[in-house]
Amino acid sequence: SQQGEEDPQALSIQEGENATMNCSYKTSINNLQWYRQNSGRGLVHLILIRSNEREKHSGRLRVTLDTSKKSSSLLITASRAADTASYFCATENKAAGNKLTFGGGTRVLVKP
Amino acid sequence: DVKVTQSSRYLVKRTGEKVFLECVQDMDHENMFWYRQDPGLGLRLIYFSYDVKMKEKGDIPEGYSVSREKKERFSLILESASTNQTSMYLCASSPWGRAGQETQYFGPGTRLLVL
C-alpha cells in the first residue's frame, strides 16, 4: 500500500467553507510535503513540514503533523472555486533512501 | 521561477514502438525524477538521477530506462511500449545533492496512450 494515504478520497464543499484532508503514513519520515494538482497538469508544491515541526501556515493553508500518530492534515480555510484540485501528501522516508513517496490524493471540488 | 518542460503533452504510440520522453529544467538542479501517475495509485517513482550520468531505480523501473547526458535534461525511454504503460508521465527536479530533501518542481506531464 502507499506510504502516504489521503482521506477522504474526494471532498465537495461550498465556496467559503473550510476543507480538511488527512494523510497517514507508516514509516519514520524526514519531512512531509503537500502538493496540489489541477486537472491534467503537473503538481505544484504547497508546503513542507519537517518531522520536528508540529504546525505550519502558508496563507490560507494550515498543516499539522503528528509523528506519534504518523499523520498529517491539510486545512484550506475560506475555500475558493480556484482551490478545486487534487491534493497529494508526499513523505520523505528515512527507510527509503530519502525519496518522496506520494499518496493517492484527495480530489477537492469547491462549488461557487 | 523554476521551469520544467516536457517534450509532449499528448503522445499516441503503438505496441512495440520505442518511445522517448524528454524533460528539461532550467534551474541547474542536481536531482531529476520520472514518475507515472495512474488513477487511485498516486505517483509512482520510475527512475531518478542525482547528477549527470547517474541513475537510480525507483519503485517501478521494469520496462523503462533513462538517460542523463546533460544536467538539465533527463530522458525516459520505453524500449518496447506496451499497453500497460498507458499513463500520465510526470518529470520533476529538485536542488541539493540528495534526492527528495527539498521541494520537487514538476513539469506539466505527458499523457501517453499505447495502442
Short mmCIF file of N, CA and C in Angstrom, two decimals, chain B residues 11-103:
data_model
loop_
_atom_site.label_atom_id
_atom_site.label_comp_id
_atom_site.label_asym_id
_atom_site.label_seq_id
_atom_site.Cartn_x
_atom_site.Cartn_y
_atom_site.Cartn_z
N LEU B 11 0.75 11.94 -26.38
CA LEU B 11 1.52 11.08 -27.28
C LEU B 11 0.74 9.79 -27.49
N VAL B 12 0.65 9.36 -28.75
CA VAL B 12 0.00 8.10 -29.07
C VAL B 12 1.02 7.22 -29.78
N LYS B 13 1.25 6.04 -29.27
CA LYS B 13 2.23 5.12 -29.84
C LYS B 13 1.62 3.73 -29.98
N ARG B 14 2.27 2.92 -30.77
CA ARG B 14 1.79 1.55 -30.97
C ARG B 14 2.63 0.58 -30.13
N THR B 15 2.03 -0.52 -29.77
CA THR B 15 2.72 -1.58 -29.02
C THR B 15 4.00 -1.97 -29.74
N GLY B 16 5.10 -2.04 -28.98
CA GLY B 16 6.37 -2.44 -29.54
C GLY B 16 7.25 -1.29 -29.99
N GLU B 17 6.69 -0.10 -30.10
CA GLU B 17 7.49 1.05 -30.51
C GLU B 17 8.43 1.46 -29.38
N LYS B 18 9.54 2.09 -29.74
CA LYS B 18 10.46 2.69 -28.77
C LYS B 18 10.00 4.14 -28.57
N VAL B 19 9.84 4.51 -27.32
CA VAL B 19 9.28 5.83 -27.00
C VAL B 19 10.28 6.62 -26.17
N PHE B 20 10.48 7.87 -26.53
CA PHE B 20 11.36 8.77 -25.79
C PHE B 20 10.53 9.90 -25.19
N LEU B 21 10.64 10.08 -23.90
CA LEU B 21 10.02 11.23 -23.24
C LEU B 21 11.15 12.10 -22.70
N GLU B 22 11.12 13.38 -23.09
CA GLU B 22 12.21 14.28 -22.72
C GLU B 22 11.75 15.26 -21.66
N CYS B 23 12.65 15.59 -20.77
CA CYS B 23 12.37 16.56 -19.71
C CYS B 23 13.57 17.50 -19.59
N VAL B 24 13.28 18.79 -19.51
CA VAL B 24 14.34 19.78 -19.38
C VAL B 24 13.99 20.74 -18.25
N GLN B 25 14.98 21.03 -17.40
CA GLN B 25 14.77 22.01 -16.33
C GLN B 25 15.84 23.10 -16.45
N ASP B 26 15.44 24.32 -16.04
CA ASP B 26 16.32 25.47 -16.29
C ASP B 26 16.91 26.06 -15.01
N MET B 27 16.89 25.30 -13.90
CA MET B 27 17.36 25.87 -12.64
C MET B 27 18.62 25.20 -12.12
N ASP B 28 19.32 24.49 -12.96
CA ASP B 28 20.59 23.89 -12.54
C ASP B 28 20.41 22.93 -11.36
N HIS B 29 19.27 22.26 -11.31
CA HIS B 29 19.02 21.31 -10.23
C HIS B 29 19.82 20.02 -10.44
N GLU B 30 20.29 19.48 -9.31
CA GLU B 30 21.05 18.24 -9.39
C GLU B 30 20.12 17.04 -9.63
N ASN B 31 18.98 17.04 -8.95
CA ASN B 31 18.11 15.86 -8.96
C ASN B 31 17.01 15.97 -9.99
N MET B 32 16.77 14.87 -10.68
CA MET B 32 15.64 14.81 -11.60
C MET B 32 14.96 13.45 -11.44
N PHE B 33 13.64 13.46 -11.69
CA PHE B 33 12.81 12.29 -11.40
C PHE B 33 11.83 12.03 -12.53
N TRP B 34 11.49 10.78 -12.72
CA TRP B 34 10.38 10.39 -13.58
C TRP B 34 9.38 9.58 -12.76
N TYR B 35 8.11 10.02 -12.83
CA TYR B 35 7.01 9.32 -12.17
C TYR B 35 5.98 8.94 -13.22
N ARG B 36 5.19 7.93 -12.88
CA ARG B 36 3.96 7.72 -13.62
C ARG B 36 2.79 7.84 -12.65
N GLN B 37 1.68 8.35 -13.19
CA GLN B 37 0.51 8.59 -12.36
C GLN B 37 -0.68 7.87 -12.95
N ASP B 38 -1.28 7.02 -12.15
CA ASP B 38 -2.45 6.27 -12.58
C ASP B 38 -3.56 6.47 -11.55
N PRO B 39 -4.82 6.49 -11.99
CA PRO B 39 -5.94 6.75 -11.08
C PRO B 39 -5.92 5.83 -9.87
N GLY B 40 -6.04 6.44 -8.69
CA GLY B 40 -6.11 5.66 -7.46
C GLY B 40 -4.78 5.18 -6.94
N LEU B 41 -3.71 5.32 -7.73
CA LEU B 41 -2.39 4.83 -7.31
C LEU B 41 -1.42 5.95 -6.97
N GLY B 42 -1.83 7.17 -7.16
CA GLY B 42 -0.93 8.29 -6.88
C GLY B 42 0.22 8.31 -7.86
N LEU B 43 1.33 8.88 -7.44
CA LEU B 43 2.53 8.94 -8.27
C LEU B 43 3.48 7.83 -7.83
N ARG B 44 4.01 7.13 -8.80
CA ARG B 44 5.00 6.08 -8.51
C ARG B 44 6.31 6.42 -9.22
N LEU B 45 7.38 6.31 -8.46
CA LEU B 45 8.69 6.70 -8.97
C LEU B 45 9.26 5.61 -9.88
N ILE B 46 9.66 6.01 -11.08
CA ILE B 46 10.21 5.06 -12.04
C ILE B 46 11.74 5.04 -11.92
N TYR B 47 12.35 6.19 -12.13
CA TYR B 47 13.80 6.36 -12.02
C TYR B 47 14.08 7.76 -11.51
N PHE B 48 15.26 7.94 -10.93
CA PHE B 48 15.72 9.28 -10.61
C PHE B 48 17.23 9.37 -10.82
N SER B 49 17.70 10.59 -10.79
CA SER B 49 19.12 10.84 -11.07
C SER B 49 19.64 11.94 -10.16
N TYR B 50 20.79 11.69 -9.55
CA TYR B 50 21.42 12.68 -8.69
C TYR B 50 22.31 13.65 -9.46
N ASP B 51 22.78 13.20 -10.62
CA ASP B 51 23.75 14.03 -11.34
C ASP B 51 23.89 13.47 -12.74
N VAL B 52 24.65 14.16 -13.54
CA VAL B 52 24.89 13.72 -14.91
C VAL B 52 25.44 12.29 -14.90
N LYS B 53 24.89 11.47 -15.78
CA LYS B 53 25.26 10.08 -15.97
C LYS B 53 24.98 9.20 -14.76
N MET B 54 24.33 9.74 -13.74
CA MET B 54 23.95 8.93 -12.57
C MET B 54 22.48 8.60 -12.68
N LYS B 55 22.12 7.37 -12.32
CA LYS B 55 20.71 6.99 -12.31
C LYS B 55 20.49 5.96 -11.23
N GLU B 56 19.27 6.01 -10.69
CA GLU B 56 18.89 5.06 -9.65
C GLU B 56 17.49 4.55 -9.96
N LYS B 57 17.26 3.28 -9.72
CA LYS B 57 15.93 2.74 -9.93
C LYS B 57 14.98 3.23 -8.85
N GLY B 58 13.76 3.49 -9.27
CA GLY B 58 12.71 3.82 -8.32
C GLY B 58 11.93 2.58 -7.96
N ASP B 59 10.63 2.75 -7.78
CA ASP B 59 9.80 1.64 -7.33
C ASP B 59 9.32 0.74 -8.47
N ILE B 60 9.23 1.30 -9.68
CA ILE B 60 8.68 0.52 -10.80
C ILE B 60 9.53 0.72 -12.06
N PRO B 61 10.80 0.31 -12.06
CA PRO B 61 11.66 0.56 -13.21
C PRO B 61 11.50 -0.39 -14.39
N GLU B 62 10.78 -1.49 -14.18
CA GLU B 62 10.71 -2.53 -15.21
C GLU B 62 10.05 -1.98 -16.48
N GLY B 63 10.71 -2.21 -17.60
CA GLY B 63 10.19 -1.76 -18.88
C GLY B 63 10.62 -0.36 -19.28
N TYR B 64 11.41 0.26 -18.40
CA TYR B 64 11.87 1.64 -18.65
C TYR B 64 13.39 1.72 -18.51
N SER B 65 13.96 2.71 -19.18
CA SER B 65 15.34 3.08 -18.93
C SER B 65 15.43 4.59 -18.99
N VAL B 66 16.53 5.15 -18.55
CA VAL B 66 16.69 6.60 -18.53
C VAL B 66 18.08 6.97 -19.03
N SER B 67 18.20 8.26 -19.35
CA SER B 67 19.48 8.79 -19.80
C SER B 67 19.62 10.21 -19.29
N ARG B 68 20.79 10.50 -18.71
CA ARG B 68 21.07 11.88 -18.28
C ARG B 68 22.49 12.22 -18.73
N GLU B 69 22.56 12.74 -19.94
CA GLU B 69 23.84 13.12 -20.54
C GLU B 69 24.21 14.57 -20.21
N LYS B 70 23.20 15.40 -19.95
CA LYS B 70 23.43 16.79 -19.56
C LYS B 70 22.63 17.07 -18.30
N LYS B 71 23.11 18.00 -17.50
CA LYS B 71 22.48 18.25 -16.20
C LYS B 71 21.03 18.66 -16.34
N GLU B 72 20.71 19.42 -17.38
CA GLU B 72 19.37 19.97 -17.49
C GLU B 72 18.36 19.00 -18.12
N ARG B 73 18.83 17.88 -18.64
CA ARG B 73 17.95 17.03 -19.43
C ARG B 73 17.93 15.61 -18.88
N PHE B 74 16.72 15.07 -18.74
CA PHE B 74 16.55 13.70 -18.22
C PHE B 74 15.52 13.02 -19.11
N SER B 75 15.94 11.96 -19.77
CA SER B 75 15.07 11.29 -20.73
C SER B 75 14.59 9.95 -20.18
N LEU B 76 13.32 9.67 -20.45
CA LEU B 76 12.74 8.38 -20.10
C LEU B 76 12.50 7.61 -21.39
N ILE B 77 12.92 6.36 -21.40
CA ILE B 77 12.83 5.55 -22.61
C ILE B 77 12.00 4.31 -22.32
N LEU B 78 11.01 4.10 -23.17
CA LEU B 78 10.26 2.86 -23.14
C LEU B 78 10.80 2.03 -24.30
N GLU B 79 11.56 1.00 -23.99
CA GLU B 79 12.27 0.24 -25.02
C GLU B 79 11.32 -0.41 -26.02
N SER B 80 10.21 -0.94 -25.51
CA SER B 80 9.21 -1.59 -26.35
C SER B 80 7.86 -1.37 -25.68
N ALA B 81 7.18 -0.32 -26.12
CA ALA B 81 5.97 0.12 -25.42
C ALA B 81 4.92 -0.99 -25.36
N SER B 82 4.24 -1.04 -24.22
CA SER B 82 3.14 -2.00 -24.06
C SER B 82 1.92 -1.24 -23.58
N THR B 83 0.75 -1.85 -23.75
CA THR B 83 -0.49 -1.16 -23.40
C THR B 83 -0.56 -0.82 -21.91
N ASN B 84 0.09 -1.62 -21.06
CA ASN B 84 0.05 -1.31 -19.62
C ASN B 84 0.97 -0.15 -19.24
N GLN B 85 1.62 0.44 -20.23
CA GLN B 85 2.41 1.65 -19.99
C GLN B 85 1.64 2.91 -20.38
N THR B 86 0.38 2.72 -20.78
CA THR B 86 -0.50 3.87 -20.97
C THR B 86 -0.69 4.56 -19.63
N SER B 87 -0.34 5.83 -19.56
CA SER B 87 -0.35 6.52 -18.27
C SER B 87 -0.02 8.00 -18.48
N MET B 88 -0.07 8.73 -17.36
CA MET B 88 0.44 10.10 -17.32
C MET B 88 1.85 10.02 -16.75
N TYR B 89 2.80 10.62 -17.47
CA TYR B 89 4.19 10.62 -17.02
C TYR B 89 4.59 12.02 -16.59
N LEU B 90 5.11 12.12 -15.39
CA LEU B 90 5.49 13.40 -14.81
C LEU B 90 6.98 13.42 -14.51
N CYS B 91 7.61 14.50 -14.93
CA CYS B 91 9.02 14.73 -14.64
C CYS B 91 9.11 15.78 -13.54
N ALA B 92 10.12 15.67 -12.70
CA ALA B 92 10.32 16.65 -11.64
C ALA B 92 11.81 16.88 -11.43
N SER B 93 12.13 18.02 -10.85
CA SER B 93 13.52 18.28 -10.48
C SER B 93 13.57 18.91 -9.10
N SER B 94 14.71 18.79 -8.45
CA SER B 94 14.89 19.44 -7.14
C SER B 94 16.36 19.76 -6.94
N PRO B 95 16.64 20.77 -6.11
CA PRO B 95 18.03 21.12 -5.83
C PRO B 95 18.62 20.17 -4.81
N TRP B 96 19.81 20.37 -4.43
CA TRP B 96 20.56 19.57 -3.45
C TRP B 96 21.12 18.31 -4.07
N GLY B 97 21.95 17.70 -3.34
CA GLY B 97 22.63 16.51 -3.82
C GLY B 97 21.91 15.23 -3.46
N ARG B 98 20.96 15.31 -2.51
CA ARG B 98 20.29 14.09 -2.09
C ARG B 98 18.83 14.19 -2.49
N ALA B 99 18.36 13.19 -3.19
CA ALA B 99 17.01 13.22 -3.74
C ALA B 99 15.97 13.35 -2.64
N GLY B 100 15.02 14.20 -2.89
CA GLY B 100 13.83 14.25 -2.04
C GLY B 100 13.95 15.16 -0.86
N GLN B 101 15.15 15.72 -0.58
CA GLN B 101 15.25 16.53 0.64
C GLN B 101 14.58 17.88 0.51
N GLU B 102 14.38 18.32 -0.70
CA GLU B 102 13.77 19.61 -0.89
C GLU B 102 12.56 19.46 -1.80
N THR B 103 11.89 20.58 -1.99
CA THR B 103 10.71 20.63 -2.84
C THR B 103 11.04 20.14 -4.24
#
